[in-house]
Short mmCIF file of C-alpha atoms in Angstrom, two decimals:
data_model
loop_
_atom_site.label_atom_id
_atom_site.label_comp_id
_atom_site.label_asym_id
_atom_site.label_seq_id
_atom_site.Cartn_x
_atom_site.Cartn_y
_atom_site.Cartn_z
CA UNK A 18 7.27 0.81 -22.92
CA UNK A 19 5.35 -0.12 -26.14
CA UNK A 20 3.39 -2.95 -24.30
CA UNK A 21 0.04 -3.12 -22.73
CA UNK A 22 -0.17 -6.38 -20.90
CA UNK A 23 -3.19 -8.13 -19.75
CA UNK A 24 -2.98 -10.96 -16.75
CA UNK A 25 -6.28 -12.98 -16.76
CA UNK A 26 -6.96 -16.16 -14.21
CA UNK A 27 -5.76 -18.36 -17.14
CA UNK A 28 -3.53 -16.01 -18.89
CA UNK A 29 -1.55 -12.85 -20.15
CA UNK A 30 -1.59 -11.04 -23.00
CA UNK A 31 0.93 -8.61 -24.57
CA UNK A 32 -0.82 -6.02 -26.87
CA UNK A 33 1.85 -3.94 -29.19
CA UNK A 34 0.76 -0.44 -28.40
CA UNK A 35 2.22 1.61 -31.44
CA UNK A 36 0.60 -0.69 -34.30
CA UNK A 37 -1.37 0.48 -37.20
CA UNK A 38 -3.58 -2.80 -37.20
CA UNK A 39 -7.30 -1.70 -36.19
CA UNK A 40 -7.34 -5.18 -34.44
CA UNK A 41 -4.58 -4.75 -32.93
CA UNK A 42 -0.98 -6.38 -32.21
CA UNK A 43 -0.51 -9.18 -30.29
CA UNK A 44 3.58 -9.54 -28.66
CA UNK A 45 3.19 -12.56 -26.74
CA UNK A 46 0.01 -14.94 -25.54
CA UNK A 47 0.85 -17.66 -22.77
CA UNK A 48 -1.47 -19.83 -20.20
CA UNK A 49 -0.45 -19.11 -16.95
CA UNK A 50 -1.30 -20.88 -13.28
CA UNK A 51 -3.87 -19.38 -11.26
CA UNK A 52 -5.66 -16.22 -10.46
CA UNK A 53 -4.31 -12.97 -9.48
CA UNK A 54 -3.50 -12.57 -6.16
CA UNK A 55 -2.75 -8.71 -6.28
CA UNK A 56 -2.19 -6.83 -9.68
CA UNK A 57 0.64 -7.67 -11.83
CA UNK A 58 3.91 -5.31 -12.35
CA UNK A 59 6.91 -4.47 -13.83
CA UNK A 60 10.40 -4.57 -12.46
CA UNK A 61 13.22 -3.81 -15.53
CA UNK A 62 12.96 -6.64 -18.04
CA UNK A 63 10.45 -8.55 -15.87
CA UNK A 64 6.79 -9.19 -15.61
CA UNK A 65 5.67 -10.09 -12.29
CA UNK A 66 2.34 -12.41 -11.36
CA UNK A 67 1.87 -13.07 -7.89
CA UNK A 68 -1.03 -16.12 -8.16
CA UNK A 69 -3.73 -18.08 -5.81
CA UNK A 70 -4.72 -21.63 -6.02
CA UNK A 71 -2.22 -22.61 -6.42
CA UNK A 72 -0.31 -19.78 -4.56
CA UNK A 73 3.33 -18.66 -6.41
CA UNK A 74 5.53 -16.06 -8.23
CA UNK A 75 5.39 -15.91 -11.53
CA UNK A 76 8.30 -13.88 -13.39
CA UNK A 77 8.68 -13.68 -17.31
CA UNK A 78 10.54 -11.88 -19.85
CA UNK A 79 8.68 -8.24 -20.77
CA UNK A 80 9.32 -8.40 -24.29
CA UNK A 81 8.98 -11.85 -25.12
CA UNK A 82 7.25 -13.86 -22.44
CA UNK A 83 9.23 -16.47 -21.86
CA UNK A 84 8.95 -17.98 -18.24
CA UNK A 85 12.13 -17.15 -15.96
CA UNK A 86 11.16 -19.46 -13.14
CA UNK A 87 7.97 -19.69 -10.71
CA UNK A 88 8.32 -19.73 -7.26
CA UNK A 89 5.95 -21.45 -4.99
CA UNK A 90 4.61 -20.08 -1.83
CA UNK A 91 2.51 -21.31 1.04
CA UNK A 92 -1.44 -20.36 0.77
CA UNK A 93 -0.80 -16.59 1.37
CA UNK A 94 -3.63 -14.49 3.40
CA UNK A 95 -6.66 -14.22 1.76
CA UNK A 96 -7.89 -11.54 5.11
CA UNK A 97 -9.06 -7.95 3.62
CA UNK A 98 -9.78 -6.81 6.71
CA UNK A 99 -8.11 -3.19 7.63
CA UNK A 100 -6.09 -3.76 11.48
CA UNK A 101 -6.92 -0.26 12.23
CA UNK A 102 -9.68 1.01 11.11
CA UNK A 103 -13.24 -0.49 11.75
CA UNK A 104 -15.14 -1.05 8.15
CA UNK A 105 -11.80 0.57 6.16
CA UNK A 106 -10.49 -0.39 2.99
CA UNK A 107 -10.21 -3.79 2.19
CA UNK A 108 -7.02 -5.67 0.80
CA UNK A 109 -4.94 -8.44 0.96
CA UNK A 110 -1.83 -7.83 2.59
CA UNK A 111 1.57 -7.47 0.70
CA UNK A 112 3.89 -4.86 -0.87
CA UNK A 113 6.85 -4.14 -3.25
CA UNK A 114 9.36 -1.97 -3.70
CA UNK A 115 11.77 -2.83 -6.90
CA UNK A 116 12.80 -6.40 -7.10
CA UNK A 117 11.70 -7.16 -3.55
CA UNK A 118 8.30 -8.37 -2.63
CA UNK A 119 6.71 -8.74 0.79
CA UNK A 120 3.87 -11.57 1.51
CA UNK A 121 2.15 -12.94 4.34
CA UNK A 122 0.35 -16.57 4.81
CA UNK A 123 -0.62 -15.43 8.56
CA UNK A 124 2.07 -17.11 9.98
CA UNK A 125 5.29 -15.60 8.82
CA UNK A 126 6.48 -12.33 7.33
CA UNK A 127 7.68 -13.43 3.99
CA UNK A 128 10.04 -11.03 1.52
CA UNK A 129 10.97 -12.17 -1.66
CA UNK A 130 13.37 -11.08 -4.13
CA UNK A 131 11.80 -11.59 -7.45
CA UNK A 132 14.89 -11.33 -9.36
CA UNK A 133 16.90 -14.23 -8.00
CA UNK A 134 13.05 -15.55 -7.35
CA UNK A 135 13.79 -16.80 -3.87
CA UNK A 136 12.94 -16.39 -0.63
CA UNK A 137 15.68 -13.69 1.26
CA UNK A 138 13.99 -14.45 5.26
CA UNK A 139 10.74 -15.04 6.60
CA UNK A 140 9.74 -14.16 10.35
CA UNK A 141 7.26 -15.52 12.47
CA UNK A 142 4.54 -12.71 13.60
CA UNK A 143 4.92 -11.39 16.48
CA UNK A 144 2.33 -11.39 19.35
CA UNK A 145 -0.27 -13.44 16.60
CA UNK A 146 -3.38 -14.40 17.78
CA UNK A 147 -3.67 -18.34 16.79
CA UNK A 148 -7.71 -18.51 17.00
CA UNK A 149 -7.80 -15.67 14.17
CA UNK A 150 -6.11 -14.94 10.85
CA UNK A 151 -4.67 -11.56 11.52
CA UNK A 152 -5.38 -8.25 9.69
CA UNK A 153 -2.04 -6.76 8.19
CA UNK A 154 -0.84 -3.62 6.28
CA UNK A 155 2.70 -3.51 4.85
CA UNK A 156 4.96 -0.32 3.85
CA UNK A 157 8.26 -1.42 2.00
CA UNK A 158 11.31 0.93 1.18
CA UNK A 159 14.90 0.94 1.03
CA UNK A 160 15.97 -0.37 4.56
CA UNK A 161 12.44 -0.24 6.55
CA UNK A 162 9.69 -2.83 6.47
CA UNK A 163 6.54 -1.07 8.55
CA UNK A 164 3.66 -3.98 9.69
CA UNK A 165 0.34 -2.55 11.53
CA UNK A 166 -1.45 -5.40 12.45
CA UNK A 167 -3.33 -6.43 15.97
CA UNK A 168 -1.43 -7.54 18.97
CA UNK A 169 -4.07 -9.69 20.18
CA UNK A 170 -6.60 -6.78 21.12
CA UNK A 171 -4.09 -4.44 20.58
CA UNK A 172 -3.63 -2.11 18.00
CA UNK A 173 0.38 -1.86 17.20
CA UNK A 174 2.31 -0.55 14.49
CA UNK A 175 6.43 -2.27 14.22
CA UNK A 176 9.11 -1.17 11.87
CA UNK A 177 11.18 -3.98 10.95
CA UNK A 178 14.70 -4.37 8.96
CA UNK A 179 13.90 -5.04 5.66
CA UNK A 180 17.15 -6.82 5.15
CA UNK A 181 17.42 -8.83 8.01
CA UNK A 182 13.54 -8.93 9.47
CA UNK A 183 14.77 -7.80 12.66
CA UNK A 184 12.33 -5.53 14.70
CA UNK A 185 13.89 -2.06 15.00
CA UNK A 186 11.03 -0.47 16.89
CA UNK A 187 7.22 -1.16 18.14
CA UNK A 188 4.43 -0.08 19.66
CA UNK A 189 4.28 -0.76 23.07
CA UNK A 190 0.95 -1.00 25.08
CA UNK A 191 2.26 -0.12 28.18
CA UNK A 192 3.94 2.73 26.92
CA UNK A 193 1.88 5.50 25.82
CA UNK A 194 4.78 7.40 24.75
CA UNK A 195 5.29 4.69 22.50
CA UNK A 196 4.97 4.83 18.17
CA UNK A 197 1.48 4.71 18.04
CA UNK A 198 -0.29 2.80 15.21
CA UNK A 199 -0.79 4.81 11.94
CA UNK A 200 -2.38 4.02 8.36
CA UNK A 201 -1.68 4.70 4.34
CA UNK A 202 1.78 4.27 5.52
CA UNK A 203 4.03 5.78 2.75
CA UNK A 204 7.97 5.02 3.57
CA UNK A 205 10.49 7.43 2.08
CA UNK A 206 14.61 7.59 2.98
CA UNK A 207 14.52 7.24 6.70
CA UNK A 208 11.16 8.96 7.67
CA UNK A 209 7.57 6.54 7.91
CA UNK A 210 4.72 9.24 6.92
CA UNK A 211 1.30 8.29 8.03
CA UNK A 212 -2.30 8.71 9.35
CA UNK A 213 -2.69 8.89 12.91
CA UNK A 214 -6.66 8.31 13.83
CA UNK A 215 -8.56 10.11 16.48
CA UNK A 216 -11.51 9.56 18.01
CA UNK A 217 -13.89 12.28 17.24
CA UNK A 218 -14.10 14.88 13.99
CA UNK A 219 -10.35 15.30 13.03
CA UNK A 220 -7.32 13.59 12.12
CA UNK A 221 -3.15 13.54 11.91
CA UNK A 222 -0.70 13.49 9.28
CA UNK A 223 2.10 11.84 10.97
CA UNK A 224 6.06 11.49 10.52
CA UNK A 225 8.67 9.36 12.23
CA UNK A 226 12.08 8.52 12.08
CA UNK A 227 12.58 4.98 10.66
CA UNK A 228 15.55 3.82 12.58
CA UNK A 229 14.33 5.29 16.09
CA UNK A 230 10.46 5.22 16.09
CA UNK A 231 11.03 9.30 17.45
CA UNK A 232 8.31 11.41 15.73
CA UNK A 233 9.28 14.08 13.22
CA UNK A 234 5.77 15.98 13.55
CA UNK A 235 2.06 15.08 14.18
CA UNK A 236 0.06 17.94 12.41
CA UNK A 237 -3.59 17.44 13.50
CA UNK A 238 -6.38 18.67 10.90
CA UNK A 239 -10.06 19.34 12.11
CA UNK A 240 -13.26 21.15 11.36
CA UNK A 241 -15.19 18.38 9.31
CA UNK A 242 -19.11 17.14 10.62
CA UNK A 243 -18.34 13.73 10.80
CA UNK A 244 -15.37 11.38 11.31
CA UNK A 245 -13.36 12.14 8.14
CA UNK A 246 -12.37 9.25 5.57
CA UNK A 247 -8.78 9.62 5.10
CA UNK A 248 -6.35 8.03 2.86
CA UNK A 249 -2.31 8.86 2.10
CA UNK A 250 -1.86 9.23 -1.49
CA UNK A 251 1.54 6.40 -1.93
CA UNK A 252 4.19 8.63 -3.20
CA UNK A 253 6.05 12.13 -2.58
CA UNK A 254 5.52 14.87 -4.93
CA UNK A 255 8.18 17.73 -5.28
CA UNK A 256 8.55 17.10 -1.01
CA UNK A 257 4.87 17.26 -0.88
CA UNK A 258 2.36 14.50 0.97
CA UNK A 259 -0.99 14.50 -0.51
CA UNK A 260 -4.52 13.30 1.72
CA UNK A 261 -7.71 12.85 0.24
CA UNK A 262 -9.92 13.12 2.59
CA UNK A 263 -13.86 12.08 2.23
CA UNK A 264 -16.27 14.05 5.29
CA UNK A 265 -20.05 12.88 4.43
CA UNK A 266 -20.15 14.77 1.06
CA UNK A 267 -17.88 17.00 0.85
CA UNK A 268 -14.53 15.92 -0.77
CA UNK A 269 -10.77 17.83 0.37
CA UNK A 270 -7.43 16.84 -1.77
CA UNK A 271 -4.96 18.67 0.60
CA UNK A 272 -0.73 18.78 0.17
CA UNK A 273 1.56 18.65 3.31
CA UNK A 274 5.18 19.79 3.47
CA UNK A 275 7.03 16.40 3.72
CA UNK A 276 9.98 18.11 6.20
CA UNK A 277 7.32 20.25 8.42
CA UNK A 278 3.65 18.53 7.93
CA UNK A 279 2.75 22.22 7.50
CA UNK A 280 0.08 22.54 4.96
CA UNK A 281 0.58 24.19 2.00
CA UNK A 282 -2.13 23.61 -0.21
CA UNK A 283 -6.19 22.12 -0.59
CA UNK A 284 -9.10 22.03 -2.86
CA UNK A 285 -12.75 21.34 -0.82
CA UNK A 286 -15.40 20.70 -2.78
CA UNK A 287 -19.20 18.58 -2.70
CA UNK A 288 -19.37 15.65 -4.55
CA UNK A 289 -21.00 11.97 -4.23
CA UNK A 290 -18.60 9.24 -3.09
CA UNK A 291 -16.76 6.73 -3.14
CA UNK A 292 -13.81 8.88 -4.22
CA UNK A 293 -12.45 7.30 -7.54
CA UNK A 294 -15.60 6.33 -9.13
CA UNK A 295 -16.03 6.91 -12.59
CA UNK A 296 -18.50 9.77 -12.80
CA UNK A 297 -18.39 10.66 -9.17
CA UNK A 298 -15.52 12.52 -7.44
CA UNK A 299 -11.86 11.51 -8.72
CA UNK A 300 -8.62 13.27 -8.04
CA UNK A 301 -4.88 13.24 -9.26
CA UNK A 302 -1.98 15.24 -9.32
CA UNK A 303 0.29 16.68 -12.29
CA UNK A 304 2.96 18.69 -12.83
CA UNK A 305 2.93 19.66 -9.13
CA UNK A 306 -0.46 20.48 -8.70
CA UNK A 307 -3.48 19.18 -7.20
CA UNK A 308 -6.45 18.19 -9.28
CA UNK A 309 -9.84 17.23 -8.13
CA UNK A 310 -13.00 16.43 -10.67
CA UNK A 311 -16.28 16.96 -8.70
CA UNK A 312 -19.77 16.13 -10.88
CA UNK A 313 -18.96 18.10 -14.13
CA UNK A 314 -16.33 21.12 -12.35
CA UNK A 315 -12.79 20.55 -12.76
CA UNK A 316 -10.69 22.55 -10.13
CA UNK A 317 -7.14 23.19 -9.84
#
């Protein structure tokens, strides 16, 4: 709305946007417990802070606030470390989807529901390797919960129950027919979208059925120099799926048919990475279409 709000290690601020004050408007100011653990958000009427050290939900009034309760949680993962893919992008594990939040300590699976701020199940992890904190990703929507995470030396990829935390499907190793692992997972109604890695110069934008692990479509996209960078933009647009992809120095922003994986649009051009770095290549789409910034040339 008409708030900007600031979360700090030691606390938040609530600018008033719309205020004719040159130094500004301040809503609400309060201390807070700990440093951010991932970044803050918004559900309805709520401000939510998930916090380290010591580890715990936070959830406050928007407008005003005031605290609605703090919930503590064991010492959640602190491990960046991508399952999948070797040097990737770092983060810790955890993700939302409306009032429900989902949180690892290594141990369990945790989901929380930040409106009744309390814990709805937590699941041990399956096949965990005790000696090492494991590397996890999370997708969370409606019904589905997807984990890719290591199976010991195994690379596996599970869709659980997001109501329940009962496994619905996994990758099995001895089963090559199996749901193989895939990254940027993006969840939406009862299809898992996805990047499937291959070895060599190429890569595939994946769909499967959420209840049955069956696969939808596994469009495979090649002709780069190197192994491409790759990364699942977290949201449909108008039934479209949207990769960047990042091969050496040459940057591609490319749509996907959601239903078919057939591709329906791209912009290529040279840049200087990372992708999203002020001044270097950054991308975005509006209104439907694809936009990519590249040095000082703006393409559509």
């Amino acid at each position: 709305g008409d708030l900007l709000i600031l979360g700090g290690k030691t606390e938040t601020i609530a600018l008033h946007v719309p205020t004719a004050s040159r130094a500004g408007s301040v809503a609400w100011q309060v201390k807070e417990r700990g440093d951010l653990y991932v970044p803050s958000y918004v559900v309805g009427d709520r401000y939510v802070t998930v916090r380290k050290m010591p580890f715990n939900v936070t959830v406050r009034f928007r407008a005003t606030g005031k605290l609605i309760g703090r919930l503590d949680v064991p010492d959640l993962s602190l491990h960046r470390a991508h399952p999948l893919i070797e040097n990737g992008p770092r983060a810790v594990p955890y993700a939302r989807d409306g009032a429900r939040l989902v949180v690892t300590d290594g141990w369990y699976y945790i989901l929380i529901d930040v409106e009744r701020l309390a814990t709805v199940w937590k699941r041990l992890i399956d096949q965990n390797d005790l000696t090492r904190e494991p590397a996890i990703r999370f997708a969370l929507n409606g019904g589905h919960l997807a984990v890719l995470k290591e199976d010991y030396d195994q690379k596996a990829l599970y869709m659980l129950s997001s109501k329940t935390g009962r496994i619905l499907w996994h990758t099995d190793p001895k089963d090559g027919k199996s749901p193989q692992p895939i990254h940027s997972m993006l969840i939406h109604g009862d299809t898992i979208y996805g990047i499937g890695v291959h070895p060599g110069q190429r890569f595939y934008f994946v769909a499967r059925d959420c209840k049955t692990g069956a696969l939808k479509f596994s469009r495979g996209v090649k002709g780069y120099d190197a192994r491409p960078s790759v990364n699942l933009l977290p949201r449909l647009y108008g039934g479209r799926a949207v990769v960047t992809v990042q091969d050496r120095q040459v940057f591609e922003l490319r749509g996907f048919d959601a239903k078919t994986g057939e591709p329906v649009h791209m912009i290529r051009k040279k840049g200087v990475g990372p992708l999203g770095v002020h001044g270097r290549v950054s991308v975005t789409v509006q209104n439907g279409r694809l936009v990519m910034l590249s040095k000082d040339k703006l393409s559509l």
